[in-house]
JSON list of C-alpha atoms in Angstrom, two decimals:
[
{"chain": "A", "resi": 1, "resn": "MET", "atom": "CA", "xyz": [-10.40, 31.42, 117.38]},
{"chain": "A", "resi": 2, "resn": "LEU", "atom": "CA", "xyz": [-7.75, 28.73, 117.38]},
{"chain": "A", "resi": 3, "resn": "GLU", "atom": "CA", "xyz": [-7.91, 28.88, 113.57]},
{"chain": "A", "resi": 4, "resn": "LEU", "atom": "CA", "xyz": [-6.71, 32.49, 113.86]},
{"chain": "A", "resi": 5, "resn": "GLY", "atom": "CA", "xyz": [-3.87, 31.56, 116.17]},
{"chain": "A", "resi": 6, "resn": "ILE", "atom": "CA", "xyz": [-5.62, 33.01, 119.20]},
{"chain": "A", "resi": 7, "resn": "ASN", "atom": "CA", "xyz": [-5.45, 30.72, 122.19]},
{"chain": "A", "resi": 8, "resn": "LYS", "atom": "CA", "xyz": [-6.49, 33.27, 124.75]},
{"chain": "A", "resi": 9, "resn": "CYS", "atom": "CA", "xyz": [-9.78, 32.30, 126.44]},
{"chain": "A", "resi": 10, "resn": "ARG", "atom": "CA", "xyz": [-10.43, 35.33, 128.62]},
{"chain": "A", "resi": 11, "resn": "TRP", "atom": "CA", "xyz": [-10.69, 38.86, 127.29]},
{"chain": "A", "resi": 12, "resn": "THR", "atom": "CA", "xyz": [-11.00, 42.10, 129.14]},
{"chain": "A", "resi": 13, "resn": "VAL", "atom": "CA", "xyz": [-13.40, 44.86, 128.17]},
{"chain": "A", "resi": 14, "resn": "GLN", "atom": "CA", "xyz": [-10.42, 46.96, 127.02]},
{"chain": "A", "resi": 15, "resn": "GLU", "atom": "CA", "xyz": [-9.37, 44.18, 124.61]},
{"chain": "A", "resi": 16, "resn": "LYS", "atom": "CA", "xyz": [-12.86, 43.88, 123.13]},
{"chain": "A", "resi": 17, "resn": "GLN", "atom": "CA", "xyz": [-12.14, 46.19, 120.18]},
{"chain": "A", "resi": 18, "resn": "VAL", "atom": "CA", "xyz": [-8.98, 44.25, 119.28]},
{"chain": "A", "resi": 19, "resn": "LEU", "atom": "CA", "xyz": [-10.93, 40.98, 119.33]},
{"chain": "A", "resi": 20, "resn": "VAL", "atom": "CA", "xyz": [-13.73, 42.44, 117.17]},
{"chain": "A", "resi": 21, "resn": "ARG", "atom": "CA", "xyz": [-11.18, 43.77, 114.65]},
{"chain": "A", "resi": 22, "resn": "VAL", "atom": "CA", "xyz": [-9.33, 40.45, 114.44]},
{"chain": "A", "resi": 23, "resn": "LEU", "atom": "CA", "xyz": [-12.55, 38.46, 114.00]},
{"chain": "A", "resi": 24, "resn": "CYS", "atom": "CA", "xyz": [-13.91, 40.85, 111.35]},
{"chain": "A", "resi": 25, "resn": "GLU", "atom": "CA", "xyz": [-10.64, 40.79, 109.40]},
{"chain": "A", "resi": 26, "resn": "HIS", "atom": "CA", "xyz": [-10.74, 37.01, 109.46]},
{"chain": "A", "resi": 27, "resn": "LEU", "atom": "CA", "xyz": [-14.39, 36.69, 108.41]},
{"chain": "A", "resi": 28, "resn": "ILE", "atom": "CA", "xyz": [-14.34, 39.42, 105.76]},
{"chain": "A", "resi": 29, "resn": "ILE", "atom": "CA", "xyz": [-10.84, 39.18, 104.32]},
{"chain": "A", "resi": 30, "resn": "SER", "atom": "CA", "xyz": [-8.83, 36.12, 105.30]},
{"chain": "A", "resi": 31, "resn": "LYS", "atom": "CA", "xyz": [-11.61, 33.53, 105.05]},
{"chain": "A", "resi": 32, "resn": "CYS", "atom": "CA", "xyz": [-12.62, 34.74, 101.57]},
{"chain": "A", "resi": 33, "resn": "LYS", "atom": "CA", "xyz": [-9.11, 35.24, 100.18]},
{"chain": "A", "resi": 34, "resn": "ALA", "atom": "CA", "xyz": [-8.44, 31.66, 99.04]},
{"chain": "A", "resi": 35, "resn": "PRO", "atom": "CA", "xyz": [-11.76, 31.27, 97.14]},
{"chain": "A", "resi": 36, "resn": "LEU", "atom": "CA", "xyz": [-11.32, 34.73, 95.57]},
{"chain": "A", "resi": 37, "resn": "ASP", "atom": "CA", "xyz": [-7.76, 33.91, 94.51]},
{"chain": "A", "resi": 38, "resn": "GLN", "atom": "CA", "xyz": [-9.02, 30.66, 92.96]},
{"chain": "A", "resi": 39, "resn": "PHE", "atom": "CA", "xyz": [-11.77, 32.63, 91.17]},
{"chain": "A", "resi": 40, "resn": "VAL", "atom": "CA", "xyz": [-9.20, 35.04, 89.70]},
{"chain": "A", "resi": 41, "resn": "GLU", "atom": "CA", "xyz": [-6.89, 32.18, 88.68]},
{"chain": "A", "resi": 42, "resn": "GLY", "atom": "CA", "xyz": [-9.83, 30.55, 86.90]},
{"chain": "A", "resi": 43, "resn": "PHE", "atom": "CA", "xyz": [-10.30, 33.67, 84.79]},
{"chain": "A", "resi": 44, "resn": "LYS", "atom": "CA", "xyz": [-6.61, 33.85, 84.04]},
{"chain": "A", "resi": 45, "resn": "SER", "atom": "CA", "xyz": [-6.68, 30.23, 82.84]},
{"chain": "A", "resi": 46, "resn": "VAL", "atom": "CA", "xyz": [-9.25, 31.23, 80.19]},
{"chain": "A", "resi": 47, "resn": "ASP", "atom": "CA", "xyz": [-7.07, 34.04, 78.92]},
{"chain": "A", "resi": 48, "resn": "ALA", "atom": "CA", "xyz": [-4.20, 35.81, 80.66]},
{"chain": "A", "resi": 49, "resn": "ASN", "atom": "CA", "xyz": [-5.80, 39.21, 79.96]},
{"chain": "A", "resi": 50, "resn": "PHE", "atom": "CA", "xyz": [-9.41, 38.26, 80.68]},
{"chain": "A", "resi": 51, "resn": "PHE", "atom": "CA", "xyz": [-9.37, 39.23, 84.36]},
{"chain": "A", "resi": 52, "resn": "GLU", "atom": "CA", "xyz": [-7.64, 42.52, 83.52]},
{"chain": "A", "resi": 53, "resn": "CYS", "atom": "CA", "xyz": [-10.37, 43.18, 80.95]},
{"chain": "A", "resi": 54, "resn": "ILE", "atom": "CA", "xyz": [-13.00, 42.66, 83.67]},
{"chain": "A", "resi": 55, "resn": "LYS", "atom": "CA", "xyz": [-11.17, 45.02, 86.05]},
{"chain": "A", "resi": 56, "resn": "VAL", "atom": "CA", "xyz": [-10.92, 47.74, 83.38]},
{"chain": "A", "resi": 57, "resn": "ASN", "atom": "CA", "xyz": [-14.58, 47.36, 82.29]},
{"chain": "A", "resi": 58, "resn": "VAL", "atom": "CA", "xyz": [-16.28, 46.80, 85.63]},
{"chain": "A", "resi": 59, "resn": "SER", "atom": "CA", "xyz": [-19.57, 48.39, 84.56]},
{"chain": "A", "resi": 60, "resn": "LEU", "atom": "CA", "xyz": [-19.93, 46.00, 81.62]},
{"chain": "A", "resi": 61, "resn": "PHE", "atom": "CA", "xyz": [-19.61, 42.94, 83.86]},
{"chain": "A", "resi": 62, "resn": "HIS", "atom": "CA", "xyz": [-21.56, 44.26, 86.87]},
{"chain": "A", "resi": 63, "resn": "ASP", "atom": "CA", "xyz": [-24.88, 42.60, 85.98]},
{"chain": "A", "resi": 64, "resn": "LEU", "atom": "CA", "xyz": [-23.14, 39.31, 85.32]},
{"chain": "A", "resi": 65, "resn": "PHE", "atom": "CA", "xyz": [-21.44, 39.13, 88.73]},
{"chain": "A", "resi": 66, "resn": "CYS", "atom": "CA", "xyz": [-23.67, 41.21, 91.01]},
{"chain": "A", "resi": 67, "resn": "TYR", "atom": "CA", "xyz": [-27.27, 40.40, 91.79]},
{"chain": "A", "resi": 68, "resn": "SER", "atom": "CA", "xyz": [-29.69, 43.27, 91.98]},
{"chain": "A", "resi": 69, "resn": "GLU", "atom": "CA", "xyz": [-33.35, 42.81, 92.79]},
{"chain": "A", "resi": 70, "resn": "GLU", "atom": "CA", "xyz": [-35.48, 43.74, 89.83]},
{"chain": "A", "resi": 71, "resn": "GLN", "atom": "CA", "xyz": [-39.00, 45.03, 90.36]},
{"chain": "A", "resi": 72, "resn": "LEU", "atom": "CA", "xyz": [-41.54, 42.78, 88.66]},
{"chain": "A", "resi": 73, "resn": "THR", "atom": "CA", "xyz": [-43.76, 44.61, 86.19]},
{"chain": "A", "resi": 74, "resn": "ALA", "atom": "CA", "xyz": [-46.96, 43.25, 84.68]},
{"chain": "A", "resi": 75, "resn": "SER", "atom": "CA", "xyz": [-45.24, 42.50, 81.37]},
{"chain": "A", "resi": 76, "resn": "LYS", "atom": "CA", "xyz": [-42.26, 40.76, 83.03]},
{"chain": "A", "resi": 77, "resn": "PHE", "atom": "CA", "xyz": [-44.64, 38.78, 85.23]},
{"chain": "A", "resi": 78, "resn": "ARG", "atom": "CA", "xyz": [-46.62, 37.62, 82.16]},
{"chain": "A", "resi": 79, "resn": "GLU", "atom": "CA", "xyz": [-43.42, 36.43, 80.47]},
{"chain": "A", "resi": 80, "resn": "LEU", "atom": "CA", "xyz": [-42.92, 33.89, 83.26]},
{"chain": "A", "resi": 81, "resn": "PHE", "atom": "CA", "xyz": [-46.01, 31.90, 82.22]},
{"chain": "A", "resi": 82, "resn": "ASN", "atom": "CA", "xyz": [-46.92, 29.47, 79.48]},
{"chain": "A", "resi": 83, "resn": "VAL", "atom": "CA", "xyz": [-50.64, 28.75, 78.99]},
{"chain": "A", "resi": 84, "resn": "CYS", "atom": "CA", "xyz": [-51.50, 25.13, 78.17]},
{"chain": "A", "resi": 85, "resn": "PHE", "atom": "CA", "xyz": [-54.78, 25.44, 76.27]},
{"chain": "A", "resi": 86, "resn": "SER", "atom": "CA", "xyz": [-57.06, 22.60, 75.14]},
{"chain": "A", "resi": 87, "resn": "LEU", "atom": "CA", "xyz": [-57.57, 22.00, 71.42]},
{"chain": "A", "resi": 88, "resn": "GLN", "atom": "CA", "xyz": [-58.70, 24.97, 69.36]},
{"chain": "A", "resi": 89, "resn": "GLY", "atom": "CA", "xyz": [-62.49, 24.99, 68.87]},
{"chain": "A", "resi": 90, "resn": "SER", "atom": "CA", "xyz": [-63.28, 22.81, 71.89]},
{"chain": "A", "resi": 91, "resn": "ASN", "atom": "CA", "xyz": [-65.71, 23.90, 74.62]},
{"chain": "A", "resi": 92, "resn": "ASP", "atom": "CA", "xyz": [-62.92, 23.68, 77.18]},
{"chain": "A", "resi": 93, "resn": "ARG", "atom": "CA", "xyz": [-60.75, 26.03, 75.09]},
{"chain": "A", "resi": 94, "resn": "GLU", "atom": "CA", "xyz": [-63.46, 28.72, 75.09]},
{"chain": "A", "resi": 95, "resn": "ARG", "atom": "CA", "xyz": [-63.79, 28.54, 78.90]},
{"chain": "A", "resi": 96, "resn": "GLU", "atom": "CA", "xyz": [-59.98, 28.53, 79.28]},
{"chain": "A", "resi": 97, "resn": "GLU", "atom": "CA", "xyz": [-59.70, 31.67, 77.18]},
{"chain": "A", "resi": 98, "resn": "GLN", "atom": "CA", "xyz": [-62.24, 33.35, 79.48]},
{"chain": "A", "resi": 99, "resn": "THR", "atom": "CA", "xyz": [-60.20, 32.30, 82.50]},
{"chain": "A", "resi": 100, "resn": "CYS", "atom": "CA", "xyz": [-57.05, 33.70, 80.85]},
{"chain": "A", "resi": 101, "resn": "LEU", "atom": "CA", "xyz": [-58.78, 37.03, 80.28]},
{"chain": "A", "resi": 102, "resn": "TRP", "atom": "CA", "xyz": [-59.58, 37.16, 83.98]},
{"chain": "A", "resi": 103, "resn": "TRP", "atom": "CA", "xyz": [-56.00, 36.17, 84.83]},
{"chain": "A", "resi": 104, "resn": "GLU", "atom": "CA", "xyz": [-54.77, 39.02, 82.62]},
{"chain": "A", "resi": 105, "resn": "GLU", "atom": "CA", "xyz": [-57.19, 41.43, 84.29]},
{"chain": "A", "resi": 106, "resn": "LEU", "atom": "CA", "xyz": [-55.94, 40.33, 87.70]},
{"chain": "A", "resi": 107, "resn": "ILE", "atom": "CA", "xyz": [-52.37, 41.06, 86.62]},
{"chain": "A", "resi": 108, "resn": "ASP", "atom": "CA", "xyz": [-53.29, 44.43, 85.10]},
{"chain": "A", "resi": 109, "resn": "GLU", "atom": "CA", "xyz": [-55.31, 45.42, 88.17]},
{"chain": "A", "resi": 110, "resn": "GLY", "atom": "CA", "xyz": [-52.24, 44.95, 90.34]},
{"chain": "A", "resi": 111, "resn": "THR", "atom": "CA", "xyz": [-54.18, 44.67, 93.60]},
{"chain": "A", "resi": 112, "resn": "ILE", "atom": "CA", "xyz": [-52.41, 41.42, 94.49]},
{"chain": "A", "resi": 113, "resn": "PRO", "atom": "CA", "xyz": [-48.65, 42.02, 94.66]},
{"chain": "A", "resi": 114, "resn": "PHE", "atom": "CA", "xyz": [-46.66, 40.07, 92.07]},
{"chain": "A", "resi": 115, "resn": "PRO", "atom": "CA", "xyz": [-44.21, 38.72, 94.70]},
{"chain": "A", "resi": 116, "resn": "LYS", "atom": "CA", "xyz": [-47.14, 37.18, 96.58]},
{"chain": "A", "resi": 117, "resn": "LEU", "atom": "CA", "xyz": [-48.56, 35.58, 93.41]},
{"chain": "A", "resi": 118, "resn": "LEU", "atom": "CA", "xyz": [-45.11, 34.36, 92.39]},
{"chain": "A", "resi": 119, "resn": "GLU", "atom": "CA", "xyz": [-44.50, 32.85, 95.82]},
{"chain": "A", "resi": 120, "resn": "PHE", "atom": "CA", "xyz": [-47.83, 31.00, 95.59]},
{"chain": "A", "resi": 121, "resn": "VAL", "atom": "CA", "xyz": [-46.90, 29.57, 92.20]},
{"chain": "A", "resi": 122, "resn": "SER", "atom": "CA", "xyz": [-43.17, 28.92, 92.56]},
{"chain": "A", "resi": 123, "resn": "GLY", "atom": "CA", "xyz": [-42.23, 29.17, 96.22]},
{"chain": "A", "resi": 124, "resn": "CYS", "atom": "CA", "xyz": [-40.04, 32.20, 95.40]},
{"chain": "A", "resi": 125, "resn": "SER", "atom": "CA", "xyz": [-41.13, 35.77, 96.05]},
{"chain": "A", "resi": 126, "resn": "GLU", "atom": "CA", "xyz": [-38.76, 37.00, 93.35]},
{"chain": "A", "resi": 127, "resn": "VAL", "atom": "CA", "xyz": [-37.35, 35.58, 90.16]},
{"chain": "A", "resi": 128, "resn": "PRO", "atom": "CA", "xyz": [-34.06, 33.75, 90.89]},
{"chain": "A", "resi": 129, "resn": "PRO", "atom": "CA", "xyz": [-30.92, 35.46, 89.50]},
{"chain": "A", "resi": 130, "resn": "LEU", "atom": "CA", "xyz": [-30.61, 32.84, 86.73]},
{"chain": "A", "resi": 131, "resn": "GLY", "atom": "CA", "xyz": [-34.37, 32.62, 86.20]},
{"chain": "A", "resi": 132, "resn": "PHE", "atom": "CA", "xyz": [-36.50, 29.50, 86.47]},
{"chain": "A", "resi": 133, "resn": "ASP", "atom": "CA", "xyz": [-35.65, 26.24, 84.70]},
{"chain": "A", "resi": 134, "resn": "LYS", "atom": "CA", "xyz": [-38.74, 26.64, 82.56]},
{"chain": "A", "resi": 135, "resn": "LYS", "atom": "CA", "xyz": [-41.80, 28.83, 82.18]},
{"chain": "A", "resi": 136, "resn": "ILE", "atom": "CA", "xyz": [-44.58, 28.31, 84.70]},
{"chain": "A", "resi": 137, "resn": "ASP", "atom": "CA", "xyz": [-47.34, 26.27, 83.05]},
{"chain": "A", "resi": 138, "resn": "ILE", "atom": "CA", "xyz": [-50.92, 27.39, 83.51]},
{"chain": "A", "resi": 139, "resn": "LYS", "atom": "CA", "xyz": [-53.26, 24.42, 83.30]},
{"chain": "A", "resi": 140, "resn": "PHE", "atom": "CA", "xyz": [-56.99, 24.24, 83.82]},
{"chain": "A", "resi": 141, "resn": "TYR", "atom": "CA", "xyz": [-59.56, 22.18, 85.70]},
{"chain": "A", "resi": 142, "resn": "ASN", "atom": "CA", "xyz": [-63.35, 22.07, 85.66]},
{"chain": "A", "resi": 143, "resn": "GLN", "atom": "CA", "xyz": [-65.01, 23.78, 88.58]},
{"chain": "A", "resi": 144, "resn": "ASP", "atom": "CA", "xyz": [-67.34, 21.38, 90.39]},
{"chain": "A", "resi": 145, "resn": "ARG", "atom": "CA", "xyz": [-70.87, 22.74, 90.74]},
{"chain": "A", "resi": 146, "resn": "LYS", "atom": "CA", "xyz": [-71.30, 21.18, 94.20]},
{"chain": "A", "resi": 147, "resn": "ALA", "atom": "CA", "xyz": [-67.99, 22.16, 95.77]},
{"chain": "A", "resi": 148, "resn": "ARG", "atom": "CA", "xyz": [-65.82, 25.20, 95.34]},
{"chain": "A", "resi": 149, "resn": "ARG", "atom": "CA", "xyz": [-62.24, 24.23, 94.41]},
{"chain": "A", "resi": 150, "resn": "PHE", "atom": "CA", "xyz": [-59.44, 26.74, 94.77]},
{"chain": "A", "resi": 151, "resn": "PRO", "atom": "CA", "xyz": [-56.66, 27.22, 92.22]},
{"chain": "A", "resi": 152, "resn": "TRP", "atom": "CA", "xyz": [-53.62, 25.15, 93.16]},
{"chain": "A", "resi": 153, "resn": "THR", "atom": "CA", "xyz": [-49.97, 24.97, 92.26]},
{"chain": "A", "resi": 154, "resn": "SER", "atom": "CA", "xyz": [-47.07, 22.58, 92.11]},
{"chain": "A", "resi": 155, "resn": "THR", "atom": "CA", "xyz": [-44.00, 24.55, 93.04]},
{"chain": "A", "resi": 156, "resn": "CYS", "atom": "CA", "xyz": [-41.69, 21.68, 92.12]},
{"chain": "A", "resi": 157, "resn": "SER", "atom": "CA", "xyz": [-42.93, 21.32, 88.56]},
{"chain": "A", "resi": 158, "resn": "LEU", "atom": "CA", "xyz": [-43.79, 25.02, 88.18]},
{"chain": "A", "resi": 159, "resn": "GLU", "atom": "CA", "xyz": [-47.45, 24.50, 87.33]},
{"chain": "A", "resi": 160, "resn": "MET", "atom": "CA", "xyz": [-50.58, 26.39, 88.30]},
{"chain": "A", "resi": 161, "resn": "SER", "atom": "CA", "xyz": [-54.10, 25.10, 87.77]},
{"chain": "A", "resi": 162, "resn": "LEU", "atom": "CA", "xyz": [-56.90, 27.61, 87.27]},
{"chain": "A", "resi": 163, "resn": "PRO", "atom": "CA", "xyz": [-60.63, 26.89, 87.09]},
{"chain": "A", "resi": 164, "resn": "ARG", "atom": "CA", "xyz": [-62.60, 26.89, 83.86]},
{"chain": "A", "resi": 165, "resn": "ALA", "atom": "CA", "xyz": [-66.09, 28.40, 83.72]},
{"chain": "A", "resi": 166, "resn": "VAL", "atom": "CA", "xyz": [-66.06, 30.63, 86.77]},
{"chain": "A", "resi": 167, "resn": "GLU", "atom": "CA", "xyz": [-69.17, 32.83, 86.54]},
{"chain": "A", "resi": 168, "resn": "SER", "atom": "CA", "xyz": [-67.52, 36.27, 86.78]},
{"chain": "A", "resi": 169, "resn": "TYR", "atom": "CA", "xyz": [-64.26, 38.14, 87.26]},
{"chain": "A", "resi": 170, "resn": "PRO", "atom": "CA", "xyz": [-65.09, 39.01, 90.90]},
{"chain": "A", "resi": 171, "resn": "ASP", "atom": "CA", "xyz": [-65.65, 35.28, 91.57]},
{"chain": "A", "resi": 172, "resn": "PHE", "atom": "CA", "xyz": [-62.34, 34.42, 89.88]},
{"chain": "A", "resi": 173, "resn": "LYS", "atom": "CA", "xyz": [-60.47, 37.08, 91.87]},
{"chain": "A", "resi": 174, "resn": "GLU", "atom": "CA", "xyz": [-62.05, 35.88, 95.11]},
{"chain": "A", "resi": 175, "resn": "LEU", "atom": "CA", "xyz": [-60.93, 32.31, 94.37]},
{"chain": "A", "resi": 176, "resn": "ILE", "atom": "CA", "xyz": [-57.36, 33.49, 93.80]},
{"chain": "A", "resi": 177, "resn": "GLU", "atom": "CA", "xyz": [-57.37, 35.65, 96.95]},
{"chain": "A", "resi": 178, "resn": "GLN", "atom": "CA", "xyz": [-58.74, 32.80, 99.06]},
{"chain": "A", "resi": 179, "resn": "ALA", "atom": "CA", "xyz": [-56.21, 30.37, 97.62]},
{"chain": "A", "resi": 180, "resn": "LEU", "atom": "CA", "xyz": [-53.43, 32.82, 98.54]},
{"chain": "A", "resi": 181, "resn": "SER", "atom": "CA", "xyz": [-54.73, 33.47, 102.04]},
{"chain": "A", "resi": 182, "resn": "CYS", "atom": "CA", "xyz": [-55.44, 29.80, 102.84]},
{"chain": "A", "resi": 183, "resn": "THR", "atom": "CA", "xyz": [-52.07, 28.50, 101.79]},
{"chain": "A", "resi": 184, "resn": "CYS", "atom": "CA", "xyz": [-49.87, 27.48, 104.69]},
{"chain": "A", "resi": 185, "resn": "GLY", "atom": "CA", "xyz": [-46.75, 27.15, 102.64]},
{"chain": "A", "resi": 186, "resn": "PHE", "atom": "CA", "xyz": [-43.73, 29.28, 101.92]},
{"chain": "A", "resi": 187, "resn": "GLY", "atom": "CA", "xyz": [-43.13, 32.00, 104.48]},
{"chain": "A", "resi": 188, "resn": "GLN", "atom": "CA", "xyz": [-46.56, 31.48, 106.05]},
{"chain": "A", "resi": 189, "resn": "ILE", "atom": "CA", "xyz": [-45.75, 29.08, 108.89]}
]
Protein backbone atom coordinates (compact mmCIF):
# COMPACT_ATOMS: atom_id res chain seq x y z
CA MET A 1 0.00 0.00 0.00
CA LEU A 2 2.91 2.31 0.69
CA GLU A 3 4.03 1.61 -2.88
CA LEU A 4 0.77 3.23 -4.01
CA GLY A 5 1.29 6.26 -1.81
CA ILE A 6 -1.35 5.15 0.66
CA ASN A 7 -0.20 5.50 4.23
CA LYS A 8 -3.59 5.14 5.82
CA CYS A 9 -3.78 2.04 8.06
CA ARG A 10 -7.42 2.06 9.08
CA TRP A 11 -10.29 2.01 6.62
CA THR A 12 -13.97 2.34 7.23
CA VAL A 13 -16.59 0.15 5.58
CA GLN A 14 -17.68 3.15 3.47
CA GLU A 15 -14.13 3.52 2.11
CA LYS A 16 -13.89 -0.16 1.19
CA GLN A 17 -14.94 0.37 -2.45
CA VAL A 18 -12.34 3.13 -2.90
CA LEU A 19 -9.62 0.85 -1.52
CA VAL A 20 -10.69 -2.05 -3.76
CA ARG A 21 -10.68 0.23 -6.83
CA VAL A 22 -7.23 1.65 -6.03
CA LEU A 23 -5.74 -1.81 -5.42
CA CYS A 24 -7.29 -3.26 -8.60
CA GLU A 25 -6.06 -0.34 -10.71
CA HIS A 26 -2.58 -0.86 -9.31
CA LEU A 27 -2.51 -4.64 -9.82
CA ILE A 28 -4.14 -4.66 -13.25
CA ILE A 29 -2.89 -1.46 -14.85
CA SER A 30 -0.06 0.31 -13.05
CA LYS A 31 2.00 -2.75 -12.09
CA CYS A 32 1.88 -4.12 -15.66
CA LYS A 33 2.44 -0.82 -17.47
CA ALA A 34 6.25 -0.73 -17.34
CA PRO A 35 6.73 -4.32 -18.64
CA LEU A 36 4.12 -3.72 -21.37
CA ASP A 37 5.79 -0.47 -22.41
CA GLN A 38 9.13 -2.30 -22.58
CA PHE A 39 7.47 -5.05 -24.68
CA VAL A 40 6.13 -2.46 -27.14
CA GLU A 41 9.49 -0.67 -27.31
CA GLY A 42 11.15 -4.00 -28.10
CA PHE A 43 8.88 -4.42 -31.12
CA LYS A 44 9.55 -0.88 -32.24
CA SER A 45 13.30 -1.54 -32.07
CA VAL A 46 12.87 -4.34 -34.64
CA ASP A 47 11.02 -2.06 -37.03
CA ALA A 48 9.24 1.22 -36.32
CA ASN A 49 6.07 -0.08 -38.01
CA PHE A 50 6.15 -3.63 -36.65
CA PHE A 51 4.01 -2.94 -33.57
CA GLU A 52 1.51 -0.99 -35.70
CA CYS A 53 1.34 -3.97 -38.05
CA ILE A 54 0.49 -6.21 -35.08
CA LYS A 55 -2.22 -3.81 -33.88
CA VAL A 56 -3.80 -3.64 -37.34
CA ASN A 57 -3.65 -7.44 -37.87
CA VAL A 58 -4.53 -8.69 -34.40
CA SER A 59 -6.16 -11.90 -35.63
CA LEU A 60 -3.01 -12.96 -37.49
CA PHE A 61 -0.87 -12.66 -34.35
CA HIS A 62 -3.41 -13.98 -31.83
CA ASP A 63 -2.09 -17.56 -31.74
CA LEU A 64 1.46 -16.32 -31.36
CA PHE A 65 0.74 -14.17 -28.29
CA CYS A 66 -2.31 -15.80 -26.69
CA TYR A 67 -2.38 -19.31 -25.32
CA SER A 68 -5.49 -21.34 -25.92
CA GLU A 69 -5.91 -24.87 -24.65
CA GLU A 70 -6.10 -27.29 -27.53
CA GLN A 71 -8.04 -30.52 -27.15
CA LEU A 72 -5.78 -33.53 -27.68
CA THR A 73 -6.99 -35.85 -30.41
CA ALA A 74 -5.72 -39.37 -31.01
CA SER A 75 -3.64 -38.26 -34.00
CA LYS A 76 -2.12 -35.28 -32.13
CA PHE A 77 -1.39 -37.53 -29.16
CA ARG A 78 0.41 -40.05 -31.40
CA GLU A 79 2.59 -37.28 -32.87
CA LEU A 80 4.08 -36.67 -29.42
CA PHE A 81 5.79 -40.08 -29.39
CA ASN A 82 8.83 -41.66 -30.99
CA VAL A 83 9.08 -45.47 -30.82
CA CYS A 84 12.58 -46.84 -30.22
CA PHE A 85 12.41 -50.31 -31.77
CA SER A 86 15.07 -53.03 -31.60
CA LEU A 87 16.81 -54.14 -34.80
CA GLN A 88 14.56 -55.23 -37.66
CA GLY A 89 14.12 -59.02 -37.74
CA SER A 90 15.00 -59.60 -34.09
CA ASN A 91 12.69 -61.47 -31.70
CA ASP A 92 12.47 -58.37 -29.51
CA ARG A 93 11.33 -56.28 -32.50
CA GLU A 94 8.41 -58.63 -33.18
CA ARG A 95 7.24 -58.42 -29.55
CA GLU A 96 7.72 -54.63 -29.56
CA GLU A 97 5.55 -54.30 -32.65
CA GLN A 98 2.82 -56.28 -30.86
CA THR A 99 3.11 -53.94 -27.88
CA CYS A 100 2.86 -50.93 -30.21
CA LEU A 101 -0.32 -52.34 -31.75
CA TRP A 102 -1.81 -52.57 -28.28
CA TRP A 103 -0.62 -49.04 -27.48
CA GLU A 104 -2.32 -47.83 -30.68
CA GLU A 105 -5.51 -49.70 -29.73
CA LEU A 106 -5.43 -48.09 -26.29
CA ILE A 107 -5.19 -44.65 -27.90
CA ASP A 108 -7.95 -45.40 -30.42
CA GLU A 109 -10.22 -46.83 -27.72
CA GLY A 110 -10.03 -43.54 -25.83
CA THR A 111 -11.17 -45.01 -22.51
CA ILE A 112 -8.18 -43.50 -20.71
CA PRO A 113 -8.21 -39.71 -21.13
CA PHE A 114 -5.21 -38.36 -23.04
CA PRO A 115 -4.46 -35.72 -20.37
CA LYS A 116 -4.12 -38.50 -17.78
CA LEU A 117 -1.79 -40.53 -20.03
CA LEU A 118 0.23 -37.43 -20.88
CA GLU A 119 0.58 -36.51 -17.22
CA PHE A 120 1.85 -40.02 -16.45
CA VAL A 121 4.46 -39.77 -19.19
CA SER A 122 5.52 -36.12 -18.99
CA GLY A 123 4.21 -34.63 -15.76
CA CYS A 124 2.02 -32.25 -17.82
CA SER A 125 -1.69 -32.83 -18.36
CA GLU A 126 -1.55 -30.76 -21.55
CA VAL A 127 1.07 -30.00 -24.15
CA PRO A 128 3.03 -26.87 -23.15
CA PRO A 129 2.41 -23.79 -25.35
CA LEU A 130 5.82 -24.18 -27.03
CA GLY A 131 5.61 -27.98 -27.07
CA PHE A 132 8.08 -30.39 -25.51
CA ASP A 133 11.84 -30.18 -26.09
CA LYS A 134 11.70 -33.49 -27.92
CA LYS A 135 9.32 -36.30 -28.75
CA ILE A 136 8.51 -38.73 -25.95
CA ASP A 137 10.54 -41.91 -26.49
CA ILE A 138 8.78 -45.23 -26.11
CA LYS A 139 11.24 -47.89 -25.03
CA PHE A 140 10.65 -51.51 -24.11
CA TYR A 141 11.52 -53.99 -21.38
CA ASN A 142 11.04 -57.73 -21.01
CA GLN A 143 8.22 -58.74 -18.73
CA ASP A 144 9.47 -61.04 -15.98
CA ARG A 145 7.53 -64.30 -15.79
CA LYS A 146 7.75 -64.40 -11.98
CA ALA A 147 6.83 -60.81 -11.18
CA ARG A 148 4.50 -58.39 -12.87
CA ARG A 149 6.26 -55.12 -13.74
CA PHE A 150 4.26 -52.03 -14.57
CA PRO A 151 5.11 -49.62 -17.38
CA TRP A 152 7.19 -46.72 -16.08
CA THR A 153 8.23 -43.29 -17.20
CA SER A 154 10.96 -40.74 -16.78
CA THR A 155 9.29 -37.36 -16.92
CA CYS A 156 12.63 -35.54 -16.99
CA SER A 157 13.97 -37.33 -20.05
CA LEU A 158 10.53 -37.81 -21.63
CA GLU A 159 10.72 -41.59 -21.88
CA MET A 160 8.14 -44.31 -21.33
CA SER A 161 8.98 -47.99 -21.02
CA LEU A 162 6.37 -50.53 -22.10
CA PRO A 163 6.52 -54.30 -21.65
CA ARG A 164 7.29 -56.71 -24.47
CA ALA A 165 5.39 -59.99 -24.79
CA VAL A 166 2.29 -59.27 -22.73
CA GLU A 167 -0.15 -62.11 -23.42
CA SER A 168 -3.17 -60.06 -24.58
CA TYR A 169 -4.55 -56.58 -25.11
CA PRO A 170 -6.72 -56.76 -21.95
CA ASP A 171 -3.57 -57.63 -19.95
CA PHE A 172 -1.69 -54.73 -21.55
CA LYS A 173 -4.53 -52.30 -20.82
CA GLU A 174 -4.75 -53.52 -17.23
CA LEU A 175 -1.01 -52.93 -16.76
CA ILE A 176 -1.36 -49.36 -18.06
CA GLU A 177 -4.42 -48.67 -15.89
CA GLN A 178 -2.70 -50.03 -12.79
CA ALA A 179 0.43 -48.03 -13.52
CA LEU A 180 -1.71 -44.88 -13.80
CA SER A 181 -3.70 -45.57 -10.64
CA CYS A 182 -0.68 -46.57 -8.54
CA THR A 183 1.41 -43.56 -9.39
CA CYS A 184 1.74 -41.09 -6.54
CA GLY A 185 3.22 -38.35 -8.64
CA PHE A 186 1.96 -35.26 -10.35
CA GLY A 187 -1.34 -33.98 -8.99
CA GLN A 188 -1.92 -37.19 -7.01
CA ILE A 189 -0.52 -36.25 -3.60
